Amino acid sequence: MRFSAVLAGLGSFGMSNQLPTPRLRSTSHPQQGRAQLSISIPEESLNSSSGSGDLYMQIAGPSDFPWTAFGMGSSMSDATIFVIYPTGDGSSVTLSPRRSSGHFQPSYNEDVQVRLVTEGPGIAGGIITANFKCYNCVRYLSSIDGNADWI
């Protein structure tokens, strides 16, 4: 997935200055057998002089996959990866931020602060979905070339 293609979908979450978190304005379901990523960058995050700010993300994929993930980085080495998977009883979604160290299983990254922003099961109609806020995650975008692939 090209970064520019992801930026084209930034309108997936609606923003409001009066709301503490954005509300989902529109959504689409992934094609059969495919994962989907949507990102919203609040204007205040883009205009931050510190180069930091929050991101709102949605990851969706087929619920029969054991997990679905997307990573931010130009290569596997030192990438920030977000993994979603069903809870043990299949009733809701687990979101796990991870750090990659090359072509090895990524490890949990406690430095990346995330919070699911929607209620409900997150698994319906054969689709698993996680809508979440990633605190101070705009900084990870600076390592991505505008033409680089997401992992």
mmCIF file of C-alpha atoms in Angstrom:
data_model
loop_
_atom_site.group_PDB
_atom_site.id
_atom_site.type_symbol
_atom_site.label_atom_id
_atom_site.label_comp_id
_atom_site.label_asym_id
_atom_site.label_seq_id
_atom_site.Cartn_x
_atom_site.Cartn_y
_atom_site.Cartn_z
ATOM 1 C CA MET A 1 0.000 0.000 0.000
ATOM 2 C CA ARG A 2 1.422 3.351 -0.971
ATOM 3 C CA PHE A 3 1.469 6.149 1.596
ATOM 4 C CA SER A 4 -0.146 8.507 -0.910
ATOM 5 C CA ALA A 5 -3.053 6.059 -1.280
ATOM 6 C CA VAL A 6 -3.511 6.079 2.488
ATOM 7 C CA LEU A 7 -3.510 9.875 2.563
ATOM 8 C CA ALA A 8 -6.289 9.876 -0.028
ATOM 9 C CA GLY A 9 -8.526 8.156 2.518
ATOM 10 C CA LEU A 10 -7.944 10.569 5.383
ATOM 11 C CA GLY A 11 -11.587 11.631 5.437
ATOM 12 C CA SER A 12 -12.728 8.343 6.972
ATOM 13 C CA PHE A 13 -13.097 9.917 10.403
ATOM 14 C CA GLY A 14 -15.067 13.122 10.958
ATOM 15 C CA MET A 15 -13.450 15.744 13.189
ATOM 16 C CA SER A 16 -15.135 18.209 15.497
ATOM 17 C CA ASN A 17 -13.600 20.695 17.897
ATOM 18 C CA GLN A 18 -16.429 20.014 20.356
ATOM 19 C CA LEU A 19 -15.874 16.263 20.561
ATOM 20 C CA PRO A 20 -13.065 14.642 22.545
ATOM 21 C CA THR A 21 -12.728 11.924 19.893
ATOM 22 C CA PRO A 22 -13.788 11.864 16.246
ATOM 23 C CA ARG A 23 -16.911 10.100 15.112
ATOM 24 C CA LEU A 24 -16.795 7.702 12.223
ATOM 25 C CA ARG A 25 -18.390 9.480 9.279
ATOM 26 C CA SER A 26 -18.162 6.735 6.680
ATOM 27 C CA THR A 27 -16.653 3.338 6.306
ATOM 28 C CA SER A 28 -16.249 0.608 3.758
ATOM 29 C CA HIS A 29 -15.661 -3.059 4.154
ATOM 30 C CA PRO A 30 -12.487 -4.702 2.956
ATOM 31 C CA GLN A 31 -12.715 -6.772 -0.167
ATOM 32 C CA GLN A 32 -12.887 -10.463 0.515
ATOM 33 C CA GLY A 33 -9.543 -11.689 1.770
ATOM 34 C CA ARG A 34 -8.016 -8.196 2.048
ATOM 35 C CA ALA A 35 -7.160 -5.838 4.874
ATOM 36 C CA GLN A 36 -7.922 -2.116 4.938
ATOM 37 C CA LEU A 37 -6.304 0.865 6.668
ATOM 38 C CA SER A 38 -7.769 4.359 7.118
ATOM 39 C CA ILE A 39 -6.016 7.239 8.868
ATOM 40 C CA SER A 40 -7.177 10.650 10.043
ATOM 41 C CA ILE A 41 -4.697 13.310 11.083
ATOM 42 C CA PRO A 42 -6.301 16.164 13.054
ATOM 43 C CA GLU A 43 -5.299 19.601 11.820
ATOM 44 C CA GLU A 44 -3.708 20.448 15.178
ATOM 45 C CA SER A 45 -1.445 17.399 14.792
ATOM 46 C CA LEU A 46 -0.333 18.512 11.325
ATOM 47 C CA ASN A 47 0.352 22.033 12.576
ATOM 48 C CA SER A 48 2.204 20.983 15.718
ATOM 49 C CA SER A 49 5.532 22.796 15.989
ATOM 50 C CA SER A 50 6.966 19.879 17.960
ATOM 51 C CA GLY A 51 6.384 17.418 15.107
ATOM 52 C CA SER A 52 4.175 15.325 17.349
ATOM 53 C CA GLY A 53 0.449 14.778 17.447
ATOM 54 C CA ASP A 54 -2.247 12.147 17.530
ATOM 55 C CA LEU A 55 -3.551 9.932 14.737
ATOM 56 C CA TYR A 56 -6.906 8.213 14.438
ATOM 57 C CA MET A 57 -6.751 4.904 12.635
ATOM 58 C CA GLN A 58 -9.044 2.134 11.505
ATOM 59 C CA ILE A 59 -7.777 -1.328 10.655
ATOM 60 C CA ALA A 60 -10.222 -3.861 9.240
ATOM 61 C CA GLY A 61 -9.866 -7.316 7.779
ATOM 62 C CA PRO A 62 -11.553 -10.675 7.402
ATOM 63 C CA SER A 63 -12.446 -12.109 10.807
ATOM 64 C CA ASP A 64 -11.303 -15.569 9.760
ATOM 65 C CA PHE A 65 -7.688 -14.314 9.598
ATOM 66 C CA PRO A 66 -5.780 -15.022 12.836
ATOM 67 C CA TRP A 67 -4.609 -11.384 12.827
ATOM 68 C CA THR A 68 -4.470 -8.257 10.638
ATOM 69 C CA ALA A 69 -1.685 -5.675 10.839
ATOM 70 C CA PHE A 70 -0.231 -2.558 9.246
ATOM 71 C CA GLY A 71 3.142 -0.990 9.926
ATOM 72 C CA MET A 72 4.562 2.508 9.655
ATOM 73 C CA GLY A 73 8.104 2.605 8.403
ATOM 74 C CA SER A 74 10.115 2.352 5.238
ATOM 75 C CA SER A 75 11.328 -1.163 6.084
ATOM 76 C CA MET A 76 10.746 -3.937 8.605
ATOM 77 C CA SER A 77 13.682 -2.760 10.679
ATOM 78 C CA ASP A 78 12.446 -0.464 13.473
ATOM 79 C CA ALA A 79 8.889 -0.187 12.084
ATOM 80 C CA THR A 80 5.892 0.614 14.291
ATOM 81 C CA ILE A 81 3.259 -2.075 13.699
ATOM 82 C CA PHE A 82 -0.375 -2.240 14.812
ATOM 83 C CA VAL A 83 -1.802 -5.761 15.112
ATOM 84 C CA ILE A 84 -5.481 -6.557 15.676
ATOM 85 C CA TYR A 85 -6.904 -9.968 16.482
ATOM 86 C CA PRO A 86 -10.008 -11.435 18.114
ATOM 87 C CA THR A 87 -10.028 -11.936 21.871
ATOM 88 C CA GLY A 88 -9.861 -15.530 23.077
ATOM 89 C CA ASP A 89 -13.632 -15.907 23.168
ATOM 90 C CA GLY A 90 -14.071 -14.058 19.845
ATOM 91 C CA SER A 91 -16.356 -11.436 21.365
ATOM 92 C CA SER A 92 -14.178 -8.353 20.790
ATOM 93 C CA VAL A 93 -10.917 -7.035 19.359
ATOM 94 C CA THR A 94 -7.421 -6.831 20.829
ATOM 95 C CA LEU A 95 -5.131 -4.053 19.560
ATOM 96 C CA SER A 96 -1.400 -4.507 20.069
ATOM 97 C CA PRO A 97 1.238 -1.897 19.101
ATOM 98 C CA ARG A 98 4.541 -3.547 18.250
ATOM 99 C CA ARG A 99 8.102 -2.735 17.259
ATOM 100 C CA SER A 100 9.827 -4.651 14.505
ATOM 101 C CA SER A 101 13.525 -5.410 14.560
ATOM 102 C CA GLY A 102 13.900 -6.738 11.046
ATOM 103 C CA HIS A 103 12.445 -9.956 9.705
ATOM 104 C CA PHE A 104 11.543 -11.359 13.106
ATOM 105 C CA GLN A 105 8.317 -11.525 15.058
ATOM 106 C CA PRO A 106 7.636 -7.977 16.301
ATOM 107 C CA SER A 107 7.585 -7.457 20.060
ATOM 108 C CA TYR A 108 5.060 -5.496 22.128
ATOM 109 C CA ASN A 109 5.966 -1.797 22.285
ATOM 110 C CA GLU A 110 4.764 -0.196 25.515
ATOM 111 C CA ASP A 111 6.034 3.216 24.350
ATOM 112 C CA VAL A 112 3.278 3.455 21.717
ATOM 113 C CA GLN A 113 0.120 4.590 23.500
ATOM 114 C CA VAL A 114 -3.168 3.573 21.861
ATOM 115 C CA ARG A 115 -6.845 3.507 22.852
ATOM 116 C CA LEU A 116 -9.797 1.885 21.113
ATOM 117 C CA VAL A 117 -12.339 4.656 20.449
ATOM 118 C CA THR A 118 -15.460 2.694 19.566
ATOM 119 C CA GLU A 119 -17.637 0.439 21.621
ATOM 120 C CA GLY A 120 -19.154 -2.822 20.524
ATOM 121 C CA PRO A 121 -17.822 -6.154 19.491
ATOM 122 C CA GLY A 122 -15.624 -5.003 16.597
ATOM 123 C CA ILE A 123 -16.407 -8.280 14.837
ATOM 124 C CA ALA A 124 -19.491 -8.438 12.627
ATOM 125 C CA GLY A 125 -20.442 -9.790 9.233
ATOM 126 C CA GLY A 126 -17.143 -11.600 8.799
ATOM 127 C CA ILE A 127 -15.111 -8.397 9.376
ATOM 128 C CA ILE A 128 -12.902 -7.529 12.354
ATOM 129 C CA THR A 129 -12.480 -3.777 12.864
ATOM 130 C CA ALA A 130 -10.500 -1.645 15.310
ATOM 131 C CA ASN A 131 -10.990 2.144 15.442
ATOM 132 C CA PHE A 132 -8.306 3.642 17.641
ATOM 133 C CA LYS A 133 -6.389 6.730 18.671
ATOM 134 C CA CYS A 134 -2.612 6.586 18.605
ATOM 135 C CA TYR A 135 -1.231 9.246 20.923
ATOM 136 C CA ASN A 136 1.737 11.256 19.664
ATOM 137 C CA CYS A 137 2.070 9.014 16.584
ATOM 138 C CA VAL A 138 2.531 11.704 13.921
ATOM 139 C CA ARG A 139 6.239 11.449 14.758
ATOM 140 C CA TYR A 140 6.320 7.979 13.204
ATOM 141 C CA LEU A 141 5.103 9.373 9.880
ATOM 142 C CA SER A 142 8.243 11.481 9.511
ATOM 143 C CA SER A 143 10.202 8.308 8.823
ATOM 144 C CA ILE A 144 7.959 7.420 5.873
ATOM 145 C CA ASP A 145 8.781 8.697 2.414
ATOM 146 C CA GLY A 146 5.662 9.894 0.594
ATOM 147 C CA ASN A 147 6.180 7.123 -1.964
ATOM 148 C CA ALA A 148 7.225 4.395 0.468
ATOM 149 C CA ASP A 149 5.176 1.274 0.919
ATOM 150 C CA TRP A 150 3.434 0.654 4.207
ATOM 151 C CA ILE A 151 4.166 -2.710 5.702
#
